[in-house]
PDB file of C-alpha atoms in Angstrom:
ATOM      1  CA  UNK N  73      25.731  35.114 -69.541  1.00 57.00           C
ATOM      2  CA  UNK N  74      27.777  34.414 -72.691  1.00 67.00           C
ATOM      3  CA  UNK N  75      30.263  36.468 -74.652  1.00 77.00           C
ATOM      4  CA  UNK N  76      31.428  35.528 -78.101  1.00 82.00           C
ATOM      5  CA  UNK N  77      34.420  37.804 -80.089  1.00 82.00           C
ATOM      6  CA  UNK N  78      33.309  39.783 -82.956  1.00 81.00           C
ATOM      7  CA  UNK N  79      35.498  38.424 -85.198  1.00 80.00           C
ATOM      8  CA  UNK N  80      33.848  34.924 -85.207  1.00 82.00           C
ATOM      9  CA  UNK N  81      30.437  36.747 -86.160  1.00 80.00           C
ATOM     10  CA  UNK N  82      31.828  38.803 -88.863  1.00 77.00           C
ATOM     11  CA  UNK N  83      33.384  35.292 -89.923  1.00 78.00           C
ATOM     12  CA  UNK N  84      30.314  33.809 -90.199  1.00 79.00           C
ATOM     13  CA  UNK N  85      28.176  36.673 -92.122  1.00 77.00           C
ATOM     14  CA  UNK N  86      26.048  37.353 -88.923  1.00 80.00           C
ATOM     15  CA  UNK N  87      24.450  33.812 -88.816  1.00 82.00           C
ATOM     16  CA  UNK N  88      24.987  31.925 -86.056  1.00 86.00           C
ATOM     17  CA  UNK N  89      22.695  30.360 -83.104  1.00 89.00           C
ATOM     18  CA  UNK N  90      21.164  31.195 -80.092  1.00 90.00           C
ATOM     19  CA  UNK N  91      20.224  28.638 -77.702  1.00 90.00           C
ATOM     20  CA  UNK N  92      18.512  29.990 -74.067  1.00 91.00           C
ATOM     21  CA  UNK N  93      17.669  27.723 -71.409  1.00 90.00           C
ATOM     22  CA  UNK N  94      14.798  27.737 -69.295  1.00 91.00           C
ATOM     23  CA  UNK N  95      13.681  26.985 -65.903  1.00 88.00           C
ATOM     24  CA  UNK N  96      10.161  25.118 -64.808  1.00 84.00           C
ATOM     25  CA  UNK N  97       9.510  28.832 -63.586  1.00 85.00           C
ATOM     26  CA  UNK N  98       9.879  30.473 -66.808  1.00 85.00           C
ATOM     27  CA  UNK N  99      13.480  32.212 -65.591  1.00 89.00           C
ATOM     28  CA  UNK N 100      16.456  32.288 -68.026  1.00 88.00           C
ATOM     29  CA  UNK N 101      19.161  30.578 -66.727  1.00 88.00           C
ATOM     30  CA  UNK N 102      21.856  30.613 -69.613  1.00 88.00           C
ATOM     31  CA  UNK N 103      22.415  31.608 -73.083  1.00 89.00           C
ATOM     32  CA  UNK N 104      24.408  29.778 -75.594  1.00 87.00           C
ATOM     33  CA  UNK N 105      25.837  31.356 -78.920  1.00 87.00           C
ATOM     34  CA  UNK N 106      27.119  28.737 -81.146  1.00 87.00           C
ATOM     35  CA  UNK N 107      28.579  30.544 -84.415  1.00 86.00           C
ATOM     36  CA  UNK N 108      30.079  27.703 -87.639  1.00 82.00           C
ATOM     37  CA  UNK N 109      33.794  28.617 -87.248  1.00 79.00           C
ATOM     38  CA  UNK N 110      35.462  28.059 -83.823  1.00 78.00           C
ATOM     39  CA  UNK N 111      38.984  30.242 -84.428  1.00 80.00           C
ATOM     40  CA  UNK N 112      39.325  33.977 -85.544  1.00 79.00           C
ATOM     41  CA  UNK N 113      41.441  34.607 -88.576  1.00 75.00           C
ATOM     42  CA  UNK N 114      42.040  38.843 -88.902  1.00 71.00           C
ATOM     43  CA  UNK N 115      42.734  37.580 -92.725  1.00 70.00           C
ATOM     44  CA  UNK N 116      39.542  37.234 -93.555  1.00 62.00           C
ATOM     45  CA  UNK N 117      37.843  40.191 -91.664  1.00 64.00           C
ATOM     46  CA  UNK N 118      39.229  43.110 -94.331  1.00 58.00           C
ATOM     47  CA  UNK N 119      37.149  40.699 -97.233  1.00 63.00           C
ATOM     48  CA  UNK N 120      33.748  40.765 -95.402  1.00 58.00           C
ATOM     49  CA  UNK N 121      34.176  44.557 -94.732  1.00 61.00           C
ATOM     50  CA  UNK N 122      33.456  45.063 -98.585  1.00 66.00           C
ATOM     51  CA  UNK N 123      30.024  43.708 -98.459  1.00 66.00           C
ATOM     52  CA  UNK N 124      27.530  46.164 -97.244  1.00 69.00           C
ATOM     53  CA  UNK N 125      24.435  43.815 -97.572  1.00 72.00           C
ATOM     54  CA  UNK N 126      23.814  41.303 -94.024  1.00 71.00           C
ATOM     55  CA  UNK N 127      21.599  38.959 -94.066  1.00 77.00           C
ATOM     56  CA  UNK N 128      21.061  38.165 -90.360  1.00 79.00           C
ATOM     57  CA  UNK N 129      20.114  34.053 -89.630  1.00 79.00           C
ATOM     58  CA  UNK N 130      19.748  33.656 -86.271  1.00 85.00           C
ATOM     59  CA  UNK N 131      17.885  30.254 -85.455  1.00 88.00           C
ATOM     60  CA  UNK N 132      16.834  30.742 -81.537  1.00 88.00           C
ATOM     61  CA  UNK N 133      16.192  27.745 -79.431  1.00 89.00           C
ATOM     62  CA  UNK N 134      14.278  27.093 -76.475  1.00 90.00           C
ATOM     63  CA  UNK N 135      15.340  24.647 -74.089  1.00 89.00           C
ATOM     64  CA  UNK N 136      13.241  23.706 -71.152  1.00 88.00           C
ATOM     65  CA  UNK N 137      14.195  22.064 -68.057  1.00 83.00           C
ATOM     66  CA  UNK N 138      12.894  18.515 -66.979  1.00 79.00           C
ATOM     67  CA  UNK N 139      11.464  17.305 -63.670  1.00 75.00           C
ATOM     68  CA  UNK N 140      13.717  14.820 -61.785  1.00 75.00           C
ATOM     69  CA  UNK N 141      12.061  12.888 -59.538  1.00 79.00           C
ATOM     70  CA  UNK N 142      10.450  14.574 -56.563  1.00 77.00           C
ATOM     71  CA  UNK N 143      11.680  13.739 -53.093  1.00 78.00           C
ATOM     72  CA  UNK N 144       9.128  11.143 -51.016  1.00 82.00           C
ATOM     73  CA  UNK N 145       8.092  13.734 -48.047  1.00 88.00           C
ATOM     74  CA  UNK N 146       5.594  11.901 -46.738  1.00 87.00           C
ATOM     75  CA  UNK N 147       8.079   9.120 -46.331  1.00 89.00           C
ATOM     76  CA  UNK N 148      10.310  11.882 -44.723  1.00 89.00           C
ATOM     77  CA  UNK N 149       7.425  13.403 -42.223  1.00 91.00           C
ATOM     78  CA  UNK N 150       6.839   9.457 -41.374  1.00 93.00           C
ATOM     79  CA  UNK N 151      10.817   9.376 -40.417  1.00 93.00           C
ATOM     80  CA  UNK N 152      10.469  12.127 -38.059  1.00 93.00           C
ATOM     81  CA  UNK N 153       7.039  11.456 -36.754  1.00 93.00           C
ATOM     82  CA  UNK N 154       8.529   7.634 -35.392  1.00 93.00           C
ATOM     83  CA  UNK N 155      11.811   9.505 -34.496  1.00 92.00           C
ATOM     84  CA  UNK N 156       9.661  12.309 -32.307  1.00 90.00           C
ATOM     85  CA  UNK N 157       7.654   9.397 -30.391  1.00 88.00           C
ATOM     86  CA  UNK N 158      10.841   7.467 -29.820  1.00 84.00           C
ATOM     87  CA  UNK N 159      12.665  10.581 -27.947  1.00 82.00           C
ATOM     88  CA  UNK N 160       9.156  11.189 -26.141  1.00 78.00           C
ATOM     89  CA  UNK N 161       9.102   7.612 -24.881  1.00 74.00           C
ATOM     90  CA  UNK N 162      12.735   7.700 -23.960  1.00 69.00           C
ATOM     91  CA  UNK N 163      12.657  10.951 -21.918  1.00 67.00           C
ATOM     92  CA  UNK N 164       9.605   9.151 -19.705  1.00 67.00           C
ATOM     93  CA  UNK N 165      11.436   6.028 -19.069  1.00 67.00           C
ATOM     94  CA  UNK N 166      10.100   5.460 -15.061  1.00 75.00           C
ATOM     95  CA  UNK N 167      12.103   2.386 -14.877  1.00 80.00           C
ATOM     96  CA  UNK N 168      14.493   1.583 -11.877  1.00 85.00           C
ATOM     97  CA  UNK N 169      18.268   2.773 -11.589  1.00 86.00           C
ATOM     98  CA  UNK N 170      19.214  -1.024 -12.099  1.00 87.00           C
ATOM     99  CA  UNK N 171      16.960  -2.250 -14.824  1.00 86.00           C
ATOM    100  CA  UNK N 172      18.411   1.148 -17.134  1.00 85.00           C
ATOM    101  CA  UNK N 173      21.774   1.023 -16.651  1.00 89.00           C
ATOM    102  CA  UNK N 174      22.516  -3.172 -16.425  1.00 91.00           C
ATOM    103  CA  UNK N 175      24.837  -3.372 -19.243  1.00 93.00           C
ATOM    104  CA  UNK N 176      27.172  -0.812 -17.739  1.00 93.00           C
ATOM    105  CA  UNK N 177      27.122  -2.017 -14.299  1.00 94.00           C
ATOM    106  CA  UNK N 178      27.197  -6.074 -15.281  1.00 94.00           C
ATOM    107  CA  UNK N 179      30.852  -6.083 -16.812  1.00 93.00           C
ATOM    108  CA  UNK N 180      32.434  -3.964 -13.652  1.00 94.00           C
ATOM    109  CA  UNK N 181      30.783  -6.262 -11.300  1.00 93.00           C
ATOM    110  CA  UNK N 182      32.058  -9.572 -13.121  1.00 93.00           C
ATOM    111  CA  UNK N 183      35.942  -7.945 -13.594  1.00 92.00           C
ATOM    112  CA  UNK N 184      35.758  -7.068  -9.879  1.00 90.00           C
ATOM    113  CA  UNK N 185      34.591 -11.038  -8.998  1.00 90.00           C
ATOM    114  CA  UNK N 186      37.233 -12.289 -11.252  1.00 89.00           C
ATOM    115  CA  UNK N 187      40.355  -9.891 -10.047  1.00 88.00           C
ATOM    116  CA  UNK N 188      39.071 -11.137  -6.115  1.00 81.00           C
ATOM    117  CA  UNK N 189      39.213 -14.980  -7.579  1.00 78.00           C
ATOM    118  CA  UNK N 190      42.730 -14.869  -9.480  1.00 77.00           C
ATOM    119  CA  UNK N 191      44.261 -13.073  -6.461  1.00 72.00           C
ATOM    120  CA  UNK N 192      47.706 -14.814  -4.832  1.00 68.00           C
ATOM    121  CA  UNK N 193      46.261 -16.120  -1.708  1.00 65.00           C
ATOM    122  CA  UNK N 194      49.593 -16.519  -0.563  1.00 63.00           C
ATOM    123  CA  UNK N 195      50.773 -12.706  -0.572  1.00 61.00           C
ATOM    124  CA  UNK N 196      47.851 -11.616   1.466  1.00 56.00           C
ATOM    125  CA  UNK N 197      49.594 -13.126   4.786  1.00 56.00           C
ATOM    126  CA  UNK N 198      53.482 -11.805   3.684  1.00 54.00           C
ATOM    127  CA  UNK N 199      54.651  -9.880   6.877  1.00 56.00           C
ATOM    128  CA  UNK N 200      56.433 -13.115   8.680  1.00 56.00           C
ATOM    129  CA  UNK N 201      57.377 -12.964  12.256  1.00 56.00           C
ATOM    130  CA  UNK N 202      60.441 -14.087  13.876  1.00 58.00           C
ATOM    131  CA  UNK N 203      58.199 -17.167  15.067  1.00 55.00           C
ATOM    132  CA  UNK N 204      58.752 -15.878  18.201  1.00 56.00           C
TER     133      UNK N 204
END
């Protein structure tokens, strides 16, 4: 959609330019109206009321839009494909309570073995007696 003010039509004696751009699909998606003078003087309006003769120039122009690049699906539908096997083969995993879940239970066993090995062997036995 475009809008343009009279006054810079009158200006320029009804010649100006139309530009419309066009989708792949042969859909408008814009109009353009370029006129020669960019500002509106009222001055000069009362001067081109006097002529009664227009001689309309309107040069139209057709812009189409390029192709980009298309997106690589079938490198996409590979992606998923690998990514569908790789849940699959995840969700059947038959393989003993130990051999899945190692790395979790390797670091509490080791910081268990090292409290019991940096422990005050000496405060273990505190309660003394009388020696009685």
């Amino acid at each position: 959609m475009t809008s343009i003010p009279m006054c810079l039509i009158l200006q320029a004696q009804f010649q100006y330019t139309m530009n419309l751009f066009i989708t792949e699909n042969g859909y408008f998606v814009s109009v353009n109206i370029v006129t020669n003078n960019s500002t509106c003087s009222i001055s000069n309006i009362p001067i081109l009321e006097k002529q009664t003769d227009w001689i309309y120039k309107v040069p139209l122009h057709l812009h189409f839009n390029d192709l980009g690049p298309q997106p690589e699906i079938q490198h996409l539908l590979e992606k998923i494909r690998r990514e569908r096997e790789a849940k699959n083969t995840q969700e059947n995993d038959n393989r003993p309570f130990i051999l899945k879940y190692w790395k979790y239970i390797l670091p509490v066993v080791v910081i268990f073995l090292l409290q019991g090995a940096f422990a005050d062997p000496g405060a273990a036995g505190g309660g003394g007696g009388s020696g009685r």
